[in-house]
PDB file of C-alpha atoms in Angstrom:
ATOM      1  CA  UNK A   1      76.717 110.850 140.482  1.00  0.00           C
ATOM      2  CA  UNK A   2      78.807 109.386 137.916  1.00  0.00           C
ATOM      3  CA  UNK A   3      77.572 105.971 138.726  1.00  0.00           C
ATOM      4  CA  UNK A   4      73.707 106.779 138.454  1.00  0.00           C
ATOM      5  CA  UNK A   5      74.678 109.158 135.318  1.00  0.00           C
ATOM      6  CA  UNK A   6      76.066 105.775 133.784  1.00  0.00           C
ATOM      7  CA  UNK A   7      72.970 103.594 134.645  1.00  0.00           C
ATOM      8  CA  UNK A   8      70.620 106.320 133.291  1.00  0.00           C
ATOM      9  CA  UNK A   9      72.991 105.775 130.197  1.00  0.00           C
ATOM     10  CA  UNK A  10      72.283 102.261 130.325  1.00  0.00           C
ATOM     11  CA  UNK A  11      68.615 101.870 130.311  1.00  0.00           C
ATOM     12  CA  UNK A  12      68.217 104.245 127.820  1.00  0.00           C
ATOM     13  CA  UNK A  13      70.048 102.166 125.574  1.00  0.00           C
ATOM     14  CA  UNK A  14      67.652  99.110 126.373  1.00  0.00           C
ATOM     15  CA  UNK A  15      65.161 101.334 125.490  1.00  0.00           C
ATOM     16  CA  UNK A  16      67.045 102.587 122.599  1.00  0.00           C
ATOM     17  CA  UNK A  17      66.746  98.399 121.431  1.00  0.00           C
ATOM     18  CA  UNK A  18      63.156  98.254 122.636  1.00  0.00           C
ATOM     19  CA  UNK A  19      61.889 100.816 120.142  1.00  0.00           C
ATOM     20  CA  UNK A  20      63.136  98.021 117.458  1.00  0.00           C
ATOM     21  CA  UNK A  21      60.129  95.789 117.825  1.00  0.00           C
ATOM     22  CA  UNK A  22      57.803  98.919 117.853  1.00  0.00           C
ATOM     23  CA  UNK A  23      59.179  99.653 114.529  1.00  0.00           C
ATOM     24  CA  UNK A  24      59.525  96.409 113.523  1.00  0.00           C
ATOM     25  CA  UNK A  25      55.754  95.538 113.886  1.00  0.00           C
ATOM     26  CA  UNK A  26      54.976  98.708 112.079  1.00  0.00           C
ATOM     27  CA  UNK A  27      57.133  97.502 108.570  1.00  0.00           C
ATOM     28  CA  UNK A  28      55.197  93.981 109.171  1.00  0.00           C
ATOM     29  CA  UNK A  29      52.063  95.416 109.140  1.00  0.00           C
ATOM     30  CA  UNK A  30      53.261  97.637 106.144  1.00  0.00           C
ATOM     31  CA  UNK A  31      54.430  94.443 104.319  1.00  0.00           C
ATOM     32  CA  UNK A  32      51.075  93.026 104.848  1.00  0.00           C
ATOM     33  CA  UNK A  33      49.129  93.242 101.628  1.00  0.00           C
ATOM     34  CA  UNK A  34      45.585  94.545 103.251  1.00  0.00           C
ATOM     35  CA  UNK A  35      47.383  96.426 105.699  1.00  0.00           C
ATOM     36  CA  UNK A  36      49.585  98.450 102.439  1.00  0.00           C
ATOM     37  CA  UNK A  37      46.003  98.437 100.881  1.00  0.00           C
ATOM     38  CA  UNK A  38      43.952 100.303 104.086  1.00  0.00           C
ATOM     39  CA  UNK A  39      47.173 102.669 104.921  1.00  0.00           C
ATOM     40  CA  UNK A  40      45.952 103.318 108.785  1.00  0.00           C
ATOM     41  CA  UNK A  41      48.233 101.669 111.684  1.00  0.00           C
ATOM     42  CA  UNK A  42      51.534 101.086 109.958  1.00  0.00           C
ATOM     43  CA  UNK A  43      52.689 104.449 110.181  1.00  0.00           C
ATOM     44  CA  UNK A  44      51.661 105.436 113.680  1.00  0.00           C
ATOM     45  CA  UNK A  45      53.280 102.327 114.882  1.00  0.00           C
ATOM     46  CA  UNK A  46      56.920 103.370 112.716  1.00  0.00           C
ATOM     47  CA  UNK A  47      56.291 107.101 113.279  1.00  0.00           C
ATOM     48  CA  UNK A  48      56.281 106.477 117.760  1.00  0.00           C
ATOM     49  CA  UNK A  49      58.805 103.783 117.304  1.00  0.00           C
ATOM     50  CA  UNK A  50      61.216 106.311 115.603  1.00  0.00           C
ATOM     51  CA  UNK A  51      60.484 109.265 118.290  1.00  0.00           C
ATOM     52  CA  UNK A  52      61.001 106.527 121.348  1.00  0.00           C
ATOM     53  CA  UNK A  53      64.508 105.419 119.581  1.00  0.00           C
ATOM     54  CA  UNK A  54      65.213 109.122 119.277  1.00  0.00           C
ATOM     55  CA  UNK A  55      64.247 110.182 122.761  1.00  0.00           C
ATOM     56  CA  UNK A  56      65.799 107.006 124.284  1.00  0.00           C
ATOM     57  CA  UNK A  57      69.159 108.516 122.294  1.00  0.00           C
ATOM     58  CA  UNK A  58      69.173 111.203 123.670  1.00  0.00           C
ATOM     59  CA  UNK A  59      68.355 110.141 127.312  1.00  0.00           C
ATOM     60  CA  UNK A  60      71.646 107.709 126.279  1.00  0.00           C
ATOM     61  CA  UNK A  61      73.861 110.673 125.277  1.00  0.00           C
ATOM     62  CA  UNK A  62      72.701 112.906 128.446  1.00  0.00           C
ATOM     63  CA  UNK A  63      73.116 109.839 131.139  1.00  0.00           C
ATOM     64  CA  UNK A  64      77.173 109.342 130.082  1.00  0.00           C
ATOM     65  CA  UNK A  65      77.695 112.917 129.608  1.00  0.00           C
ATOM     66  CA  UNK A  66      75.856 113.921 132.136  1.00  0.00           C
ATOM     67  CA  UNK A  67      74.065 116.881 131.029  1.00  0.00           C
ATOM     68  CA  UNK A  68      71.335 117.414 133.468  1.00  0.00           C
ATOM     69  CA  UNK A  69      68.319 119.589 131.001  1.00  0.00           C
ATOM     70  CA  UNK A  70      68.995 116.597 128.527  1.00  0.00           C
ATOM     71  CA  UNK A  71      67.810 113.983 131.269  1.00  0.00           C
ATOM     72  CA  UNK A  72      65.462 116.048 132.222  1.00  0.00           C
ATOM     73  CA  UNK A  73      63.963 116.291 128.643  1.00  0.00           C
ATOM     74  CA  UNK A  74      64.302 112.144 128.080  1.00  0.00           C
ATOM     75  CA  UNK A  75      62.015 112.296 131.133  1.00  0.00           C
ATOM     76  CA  UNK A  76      59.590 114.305 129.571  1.00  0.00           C
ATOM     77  CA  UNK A  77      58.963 113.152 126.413  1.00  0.00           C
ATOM     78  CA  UNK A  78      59.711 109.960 127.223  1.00  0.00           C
ATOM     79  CA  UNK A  79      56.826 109.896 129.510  1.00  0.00           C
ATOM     80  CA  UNK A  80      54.590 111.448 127.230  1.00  0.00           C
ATOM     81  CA  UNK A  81      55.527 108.811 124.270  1.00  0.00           C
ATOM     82  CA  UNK A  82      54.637 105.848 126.767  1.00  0.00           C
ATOM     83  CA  UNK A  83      51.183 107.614 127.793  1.00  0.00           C
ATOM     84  CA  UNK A  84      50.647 107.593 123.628  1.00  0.00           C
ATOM     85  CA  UNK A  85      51.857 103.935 123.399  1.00  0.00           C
ATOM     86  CA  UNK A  86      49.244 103.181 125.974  1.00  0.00           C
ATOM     87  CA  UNK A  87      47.066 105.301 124.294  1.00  0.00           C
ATOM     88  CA  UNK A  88      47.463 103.438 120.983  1.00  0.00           C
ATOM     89  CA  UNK A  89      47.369  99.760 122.547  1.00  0.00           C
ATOM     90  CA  UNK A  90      44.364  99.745 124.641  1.00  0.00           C
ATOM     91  CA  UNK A  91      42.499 101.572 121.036  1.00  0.00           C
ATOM     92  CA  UNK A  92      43.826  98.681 118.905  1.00  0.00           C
ATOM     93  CA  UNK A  93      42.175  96.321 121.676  1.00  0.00           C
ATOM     94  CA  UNK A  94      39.282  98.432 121.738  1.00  0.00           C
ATOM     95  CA  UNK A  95      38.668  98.076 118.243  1.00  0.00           C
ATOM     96  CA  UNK A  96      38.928  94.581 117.496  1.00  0.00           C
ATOM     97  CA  UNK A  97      37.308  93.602 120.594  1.00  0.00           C
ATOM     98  CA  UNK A  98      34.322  92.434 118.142  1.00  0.00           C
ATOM     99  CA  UNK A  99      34.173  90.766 114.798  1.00  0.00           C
ATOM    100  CA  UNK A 100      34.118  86.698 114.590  1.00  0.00           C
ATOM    101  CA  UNK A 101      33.715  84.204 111.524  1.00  0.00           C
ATOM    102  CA  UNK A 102      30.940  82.099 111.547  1.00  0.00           C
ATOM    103  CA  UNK A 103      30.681  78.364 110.197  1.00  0.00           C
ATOM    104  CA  UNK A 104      28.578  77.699 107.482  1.00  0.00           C
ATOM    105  CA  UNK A 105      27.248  74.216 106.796  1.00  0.00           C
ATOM    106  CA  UNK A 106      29.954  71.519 105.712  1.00  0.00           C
ATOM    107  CA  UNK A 107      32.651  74.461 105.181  1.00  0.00           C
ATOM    108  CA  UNK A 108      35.617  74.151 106.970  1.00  0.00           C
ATOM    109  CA  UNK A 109      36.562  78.507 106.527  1.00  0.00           C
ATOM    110  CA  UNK A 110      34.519  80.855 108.141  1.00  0.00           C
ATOM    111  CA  UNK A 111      32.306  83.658 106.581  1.00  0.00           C
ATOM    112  CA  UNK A 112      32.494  87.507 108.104  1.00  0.00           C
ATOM    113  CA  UNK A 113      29.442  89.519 108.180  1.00  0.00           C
ATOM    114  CA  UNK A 114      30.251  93.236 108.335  1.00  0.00           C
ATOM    115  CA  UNK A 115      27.761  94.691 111.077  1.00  0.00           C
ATOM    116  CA  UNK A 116      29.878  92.273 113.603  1.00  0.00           C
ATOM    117  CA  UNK A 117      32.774  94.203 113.597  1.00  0.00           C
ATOM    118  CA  UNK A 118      33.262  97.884 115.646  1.00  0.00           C
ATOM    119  CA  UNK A 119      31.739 100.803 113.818  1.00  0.00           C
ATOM    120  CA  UNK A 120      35.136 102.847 113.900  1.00  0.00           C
ATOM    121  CA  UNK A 121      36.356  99.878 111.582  1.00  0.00           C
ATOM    122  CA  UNK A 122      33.449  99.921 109.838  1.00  0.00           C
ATOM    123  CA  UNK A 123      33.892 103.539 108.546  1.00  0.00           C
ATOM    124  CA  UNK A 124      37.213 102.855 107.273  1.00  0.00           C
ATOM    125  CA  UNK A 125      35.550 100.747 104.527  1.00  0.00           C
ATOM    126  CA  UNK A 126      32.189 101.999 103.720  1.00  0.00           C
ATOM    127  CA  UNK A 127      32.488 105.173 102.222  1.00  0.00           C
ATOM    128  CA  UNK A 128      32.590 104.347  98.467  1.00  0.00           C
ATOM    129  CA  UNK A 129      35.584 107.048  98.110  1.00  0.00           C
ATOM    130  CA  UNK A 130      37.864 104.531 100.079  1.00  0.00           C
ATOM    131  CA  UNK A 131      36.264 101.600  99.185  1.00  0.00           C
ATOM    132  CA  UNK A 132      36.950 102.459  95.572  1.00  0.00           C
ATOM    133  CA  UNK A 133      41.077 103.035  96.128  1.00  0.00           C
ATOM    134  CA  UNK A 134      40.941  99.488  98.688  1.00  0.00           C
ATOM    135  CA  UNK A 135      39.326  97.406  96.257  1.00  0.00           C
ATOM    136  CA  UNK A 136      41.637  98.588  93.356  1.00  0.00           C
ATOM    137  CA  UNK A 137      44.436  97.820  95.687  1.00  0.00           C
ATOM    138  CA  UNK A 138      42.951  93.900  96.777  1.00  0.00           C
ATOM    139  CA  UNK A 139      41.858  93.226  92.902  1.00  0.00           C
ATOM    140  CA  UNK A 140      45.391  93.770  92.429  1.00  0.00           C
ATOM    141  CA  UNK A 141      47.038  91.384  94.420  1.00  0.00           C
ATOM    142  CA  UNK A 142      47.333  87.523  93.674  1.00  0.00           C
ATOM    143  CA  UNK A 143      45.160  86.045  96.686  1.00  0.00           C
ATOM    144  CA  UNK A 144      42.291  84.921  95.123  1.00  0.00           C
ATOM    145  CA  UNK A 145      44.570  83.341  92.080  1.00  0.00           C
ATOM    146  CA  UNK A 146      45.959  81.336  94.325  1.00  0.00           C
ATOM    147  CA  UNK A 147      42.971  80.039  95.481  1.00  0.00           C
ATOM    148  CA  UNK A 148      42.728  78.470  91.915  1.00  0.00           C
ATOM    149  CA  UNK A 149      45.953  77.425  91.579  1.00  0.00           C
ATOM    150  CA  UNK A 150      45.684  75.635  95.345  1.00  0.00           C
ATOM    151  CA  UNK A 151      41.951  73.813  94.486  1.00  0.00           C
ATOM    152  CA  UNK A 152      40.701  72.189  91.921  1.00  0.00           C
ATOM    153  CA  UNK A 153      37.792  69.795  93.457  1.00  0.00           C
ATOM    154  CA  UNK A 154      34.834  71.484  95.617  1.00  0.00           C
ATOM    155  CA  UNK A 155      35.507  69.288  98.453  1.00  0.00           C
ATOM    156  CA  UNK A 156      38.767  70.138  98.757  1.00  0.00           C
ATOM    157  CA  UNK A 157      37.831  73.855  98.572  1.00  0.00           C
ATOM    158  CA  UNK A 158      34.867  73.470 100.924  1.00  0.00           C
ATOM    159  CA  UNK A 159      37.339  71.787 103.348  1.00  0.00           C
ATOM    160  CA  UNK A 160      39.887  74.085 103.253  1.00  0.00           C
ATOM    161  CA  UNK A 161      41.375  77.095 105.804  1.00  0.00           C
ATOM    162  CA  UNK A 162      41.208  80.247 103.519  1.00  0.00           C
ATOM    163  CA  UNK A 163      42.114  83.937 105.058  1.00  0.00           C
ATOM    164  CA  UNK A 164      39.261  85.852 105.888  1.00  0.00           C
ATOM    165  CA  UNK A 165      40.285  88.309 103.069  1.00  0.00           C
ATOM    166  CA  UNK A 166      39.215  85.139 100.285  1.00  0.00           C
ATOM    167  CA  UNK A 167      36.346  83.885 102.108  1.00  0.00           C
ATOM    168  CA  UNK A 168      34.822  87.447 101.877  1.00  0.00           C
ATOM    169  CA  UNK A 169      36.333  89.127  98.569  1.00  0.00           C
ATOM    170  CA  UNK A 170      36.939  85.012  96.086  1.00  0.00           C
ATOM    171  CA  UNK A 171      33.795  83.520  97.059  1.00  0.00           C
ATOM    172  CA  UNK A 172      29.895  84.281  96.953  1.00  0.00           C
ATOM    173  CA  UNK A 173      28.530  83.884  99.902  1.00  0.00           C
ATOM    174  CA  UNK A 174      27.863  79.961 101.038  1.00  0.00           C
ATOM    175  CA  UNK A 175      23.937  80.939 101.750  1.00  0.00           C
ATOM    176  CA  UNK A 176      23.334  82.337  98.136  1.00  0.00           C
ATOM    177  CA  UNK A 177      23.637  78.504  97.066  1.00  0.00           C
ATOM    178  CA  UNK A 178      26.051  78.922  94.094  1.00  0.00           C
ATOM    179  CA  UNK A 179      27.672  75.866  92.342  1.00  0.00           C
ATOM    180  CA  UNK A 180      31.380  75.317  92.639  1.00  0.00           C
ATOM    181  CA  UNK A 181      33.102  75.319  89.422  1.00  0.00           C
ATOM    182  CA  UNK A 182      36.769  76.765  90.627  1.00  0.00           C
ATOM    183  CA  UNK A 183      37.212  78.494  94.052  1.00  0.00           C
ATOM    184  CA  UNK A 184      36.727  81.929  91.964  1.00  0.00           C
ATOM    185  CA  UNK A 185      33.805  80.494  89.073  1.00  0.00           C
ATOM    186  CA  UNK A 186      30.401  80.158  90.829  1.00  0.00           C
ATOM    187  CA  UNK A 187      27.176  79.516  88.982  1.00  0.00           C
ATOM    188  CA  UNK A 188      22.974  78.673  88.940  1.00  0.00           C
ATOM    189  CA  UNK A 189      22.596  80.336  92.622  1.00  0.00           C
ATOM    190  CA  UNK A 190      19.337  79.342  94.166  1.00  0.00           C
ATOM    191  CA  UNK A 191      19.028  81.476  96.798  1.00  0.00           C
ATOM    192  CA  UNK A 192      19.564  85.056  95.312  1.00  0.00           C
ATOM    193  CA  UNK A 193      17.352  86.706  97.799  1.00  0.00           C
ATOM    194  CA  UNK A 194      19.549  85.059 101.309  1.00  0.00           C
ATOM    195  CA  UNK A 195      21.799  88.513 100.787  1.00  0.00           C
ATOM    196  CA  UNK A 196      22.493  91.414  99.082  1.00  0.00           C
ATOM    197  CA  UNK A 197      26.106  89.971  98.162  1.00  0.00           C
ATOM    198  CA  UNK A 198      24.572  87.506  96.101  1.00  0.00           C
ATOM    199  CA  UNK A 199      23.739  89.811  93.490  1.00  0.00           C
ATOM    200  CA  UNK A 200      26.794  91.544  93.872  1.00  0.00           C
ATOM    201  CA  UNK A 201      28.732  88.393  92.721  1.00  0.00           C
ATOM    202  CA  UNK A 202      30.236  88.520  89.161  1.00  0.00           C
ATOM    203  CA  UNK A 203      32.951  85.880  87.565  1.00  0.00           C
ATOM    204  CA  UNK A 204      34.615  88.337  86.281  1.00  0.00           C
ATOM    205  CA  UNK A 205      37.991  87.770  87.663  1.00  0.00           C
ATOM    206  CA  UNK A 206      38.782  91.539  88.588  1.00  0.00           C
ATOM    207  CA  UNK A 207      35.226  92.122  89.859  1.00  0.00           C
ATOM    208  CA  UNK A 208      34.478  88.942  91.858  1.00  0.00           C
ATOM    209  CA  UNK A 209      33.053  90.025  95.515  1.00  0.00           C
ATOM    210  CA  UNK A 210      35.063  93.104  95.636  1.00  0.00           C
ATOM    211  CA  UNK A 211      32.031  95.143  95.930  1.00  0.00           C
ATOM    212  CA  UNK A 212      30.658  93.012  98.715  1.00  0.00           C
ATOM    213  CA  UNK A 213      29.479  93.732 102.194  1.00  0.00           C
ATOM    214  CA  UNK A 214      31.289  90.332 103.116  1.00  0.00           C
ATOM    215  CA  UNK A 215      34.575  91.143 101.051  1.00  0.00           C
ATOM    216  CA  UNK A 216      34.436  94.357 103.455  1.00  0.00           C
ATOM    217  CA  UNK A 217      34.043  92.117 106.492  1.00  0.00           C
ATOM    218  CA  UNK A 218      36.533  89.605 105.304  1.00  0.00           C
ATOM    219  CA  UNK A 219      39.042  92.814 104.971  1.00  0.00           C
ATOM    220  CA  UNK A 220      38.404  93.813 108.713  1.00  0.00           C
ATOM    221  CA  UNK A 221      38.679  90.369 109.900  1.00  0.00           C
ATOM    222  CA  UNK A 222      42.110  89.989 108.454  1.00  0.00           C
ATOM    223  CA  UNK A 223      42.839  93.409 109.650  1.00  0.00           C
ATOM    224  CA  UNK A 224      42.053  92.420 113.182  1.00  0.00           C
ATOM    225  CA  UNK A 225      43.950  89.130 113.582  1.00  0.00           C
ATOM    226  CA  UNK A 226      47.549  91.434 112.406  1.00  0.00           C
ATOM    227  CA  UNK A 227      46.583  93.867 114.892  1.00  0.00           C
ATOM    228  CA  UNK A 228      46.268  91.483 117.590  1.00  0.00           C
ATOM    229  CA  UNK A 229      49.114  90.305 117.073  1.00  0.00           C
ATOM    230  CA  UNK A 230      50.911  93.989 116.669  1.00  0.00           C
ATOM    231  CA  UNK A 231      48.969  94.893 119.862  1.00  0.00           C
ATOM    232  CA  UNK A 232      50.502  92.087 121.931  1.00  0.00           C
ATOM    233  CA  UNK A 233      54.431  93.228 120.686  1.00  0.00           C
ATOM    234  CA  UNK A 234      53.282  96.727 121.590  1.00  0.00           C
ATOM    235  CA  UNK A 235      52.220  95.747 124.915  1.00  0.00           C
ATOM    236  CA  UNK A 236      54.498  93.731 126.286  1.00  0.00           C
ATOM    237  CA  UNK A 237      57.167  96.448 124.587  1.00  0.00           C
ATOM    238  CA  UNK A 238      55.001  99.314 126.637  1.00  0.00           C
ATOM    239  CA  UNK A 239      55.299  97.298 130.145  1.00  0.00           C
ATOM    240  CA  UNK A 240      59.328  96.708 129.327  1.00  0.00           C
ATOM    241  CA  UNK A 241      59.676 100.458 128.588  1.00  0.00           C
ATOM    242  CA  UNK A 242      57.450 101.595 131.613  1.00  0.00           C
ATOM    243  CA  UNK A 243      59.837  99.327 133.721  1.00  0.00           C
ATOM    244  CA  UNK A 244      62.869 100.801 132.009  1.00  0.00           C
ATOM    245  CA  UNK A 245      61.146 104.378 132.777  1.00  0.00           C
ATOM    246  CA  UNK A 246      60.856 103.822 136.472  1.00  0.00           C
ATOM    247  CA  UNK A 247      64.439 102.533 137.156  1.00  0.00           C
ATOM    248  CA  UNK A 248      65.690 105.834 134.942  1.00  0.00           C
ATOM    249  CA  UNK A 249      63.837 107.749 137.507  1.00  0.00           C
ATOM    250  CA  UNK A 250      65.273 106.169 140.686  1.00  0.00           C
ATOM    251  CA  UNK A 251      68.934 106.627 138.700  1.00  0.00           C
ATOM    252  CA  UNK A 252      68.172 110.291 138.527  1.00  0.00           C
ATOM    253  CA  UNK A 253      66.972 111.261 141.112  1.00  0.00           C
ATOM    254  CA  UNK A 254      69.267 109.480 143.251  1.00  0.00           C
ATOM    255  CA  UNK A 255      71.972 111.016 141.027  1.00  0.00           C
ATOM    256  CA  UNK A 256      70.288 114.301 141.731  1.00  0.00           C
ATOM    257  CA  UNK A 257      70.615 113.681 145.814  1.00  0.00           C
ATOM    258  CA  UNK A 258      74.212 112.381 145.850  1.00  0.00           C
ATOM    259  CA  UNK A 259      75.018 115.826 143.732  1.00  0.00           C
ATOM    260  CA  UNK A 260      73.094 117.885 146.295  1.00  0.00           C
ATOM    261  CA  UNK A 261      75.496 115.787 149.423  1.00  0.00           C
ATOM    262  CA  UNK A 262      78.488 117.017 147.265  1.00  0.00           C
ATOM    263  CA  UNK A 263      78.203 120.088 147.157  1.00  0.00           C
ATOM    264  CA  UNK A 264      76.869 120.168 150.819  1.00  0.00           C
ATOM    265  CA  UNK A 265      80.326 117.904 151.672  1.00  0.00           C
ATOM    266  CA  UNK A 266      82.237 121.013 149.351  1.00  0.00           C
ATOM    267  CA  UNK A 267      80.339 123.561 150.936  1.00  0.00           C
ATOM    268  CA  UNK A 268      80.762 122.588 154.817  1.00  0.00           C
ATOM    269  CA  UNK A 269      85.076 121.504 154.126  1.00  0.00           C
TER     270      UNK A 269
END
């Protein structure tokens, strides 16, 4: 008993470390600039990291103290927090399953279009309500500065690896045929008519292509490649913890059946 009471212990404190990088990729995605500006995954991720450290705490203090209705809780809720954890990774995969870039003519970045990506995505950004707080948040940031500060000849600009997030919200589109003055100055467009972003375009440096379908795009593009990334900590985290889950099992109930030969040893002496 005391020795499957004392592995319980253990694995729960593995699992106690493996709600770190559950947490962990929640404050990156916080720290992430479109992620702080969209407020939607970060907290989720933090909020199930902090119940599995606290459940995985308290399956800890109830495997070396061995108080049975404690273990049997941690079994519980534990359970139910990795069904949620699945939950959550297979929608993150669900939802960025679509949305690529796609190469314009002698440009080395890619352009986003906004109809690619999953319509769940898609209704994070088009209501003008939350569009309006978003782009105030992105017009506020230093991204597209940089862009000037990084560029100063059109070939260099046209050859270089921008985030989705500038090629959608710095730039007019590369089909509205603008003229490259600096990577955020644009002029004499020929082809006004190619897309509705085109006339959306404005040098103004706090107006740029804010208000564009392809700034939108660029937004969700960015916000799929972090939570790819996120998704593949949380997954391989999820398959540790269901491992972890199993062996706590096997510990209890096999401290459960050398209990129940105890007292059957007590009872028949």
């Amino acid at each position: 008993m005391a020795l499957s009471s004392n592995v319980i212990g253990a694995i729960n404190f593995v699992a106690m470390l493996l709600s770190i990088p559950i947490i962990g990729a929640g404050i990156w995605l916080a720290m992430e600039p479109d992620n702080s500006c969209v407020k939607i995954l970060q907290w989720p991720v933090i909020i199930l990291g902090i119940l599995i450290l606290i459940v995985a705490l308290a399956g800890f203090v109830g495997g070396f103290w061995r108080i049975p209705w404690l273990l049997i809780s941690y079994l519980i809720a534990m359970l139910i927090l990795i069904i949620l954890l699945a939950c959550l990774v297979v929608f993150i995969y669900m939802v960025t399953v679509r949305g690529s870039g796609h190469l314009e003519p002698s440009r080395a970045y890619l352009e986003y279009r906004l109809d690619d990506f999953s319509g769940w995505l898609r209704r994070r950004v088009q209501s003008s309500y939350k569009w309006d707080r978003i782009r105030g948040c992105l017009s506020s940031t230093n991204m597209c500065a940089e862009l000037n500060q990084s560029y100063r000849m059109a070939q260099d600009f046209f050859n270089a690896h921008i985030s989705p997030l500038q090629s959608g919200c710095c730039k007019p589109p590369t089909q509205c045929g603008y003229t490259f003055v600096n990577p955020t100055y644009w002029i004499s467009p020929i082809n006004n008519a190619a897309d509705m972003d085109c006339l959306q375009w404005n040098n103004d440096q706090n107006q740029l292509c804010y208000n564009c379908d392809s700034c939108k795009a660029g937004l969700l593009a960015n916000l799929k490649e972090e939570w790819r990334r996120a998704d593949i900590i949380l997954l391989i985290t999820l398959v540790a913890l269901i491992c972890i889950y199993l062996v706590g099992c096997c510990a209890f109930r096999n401290a459960k059946t050398e209990d129940l030969f105890r007292r059957y040893k007590q009872g028949y002496t």
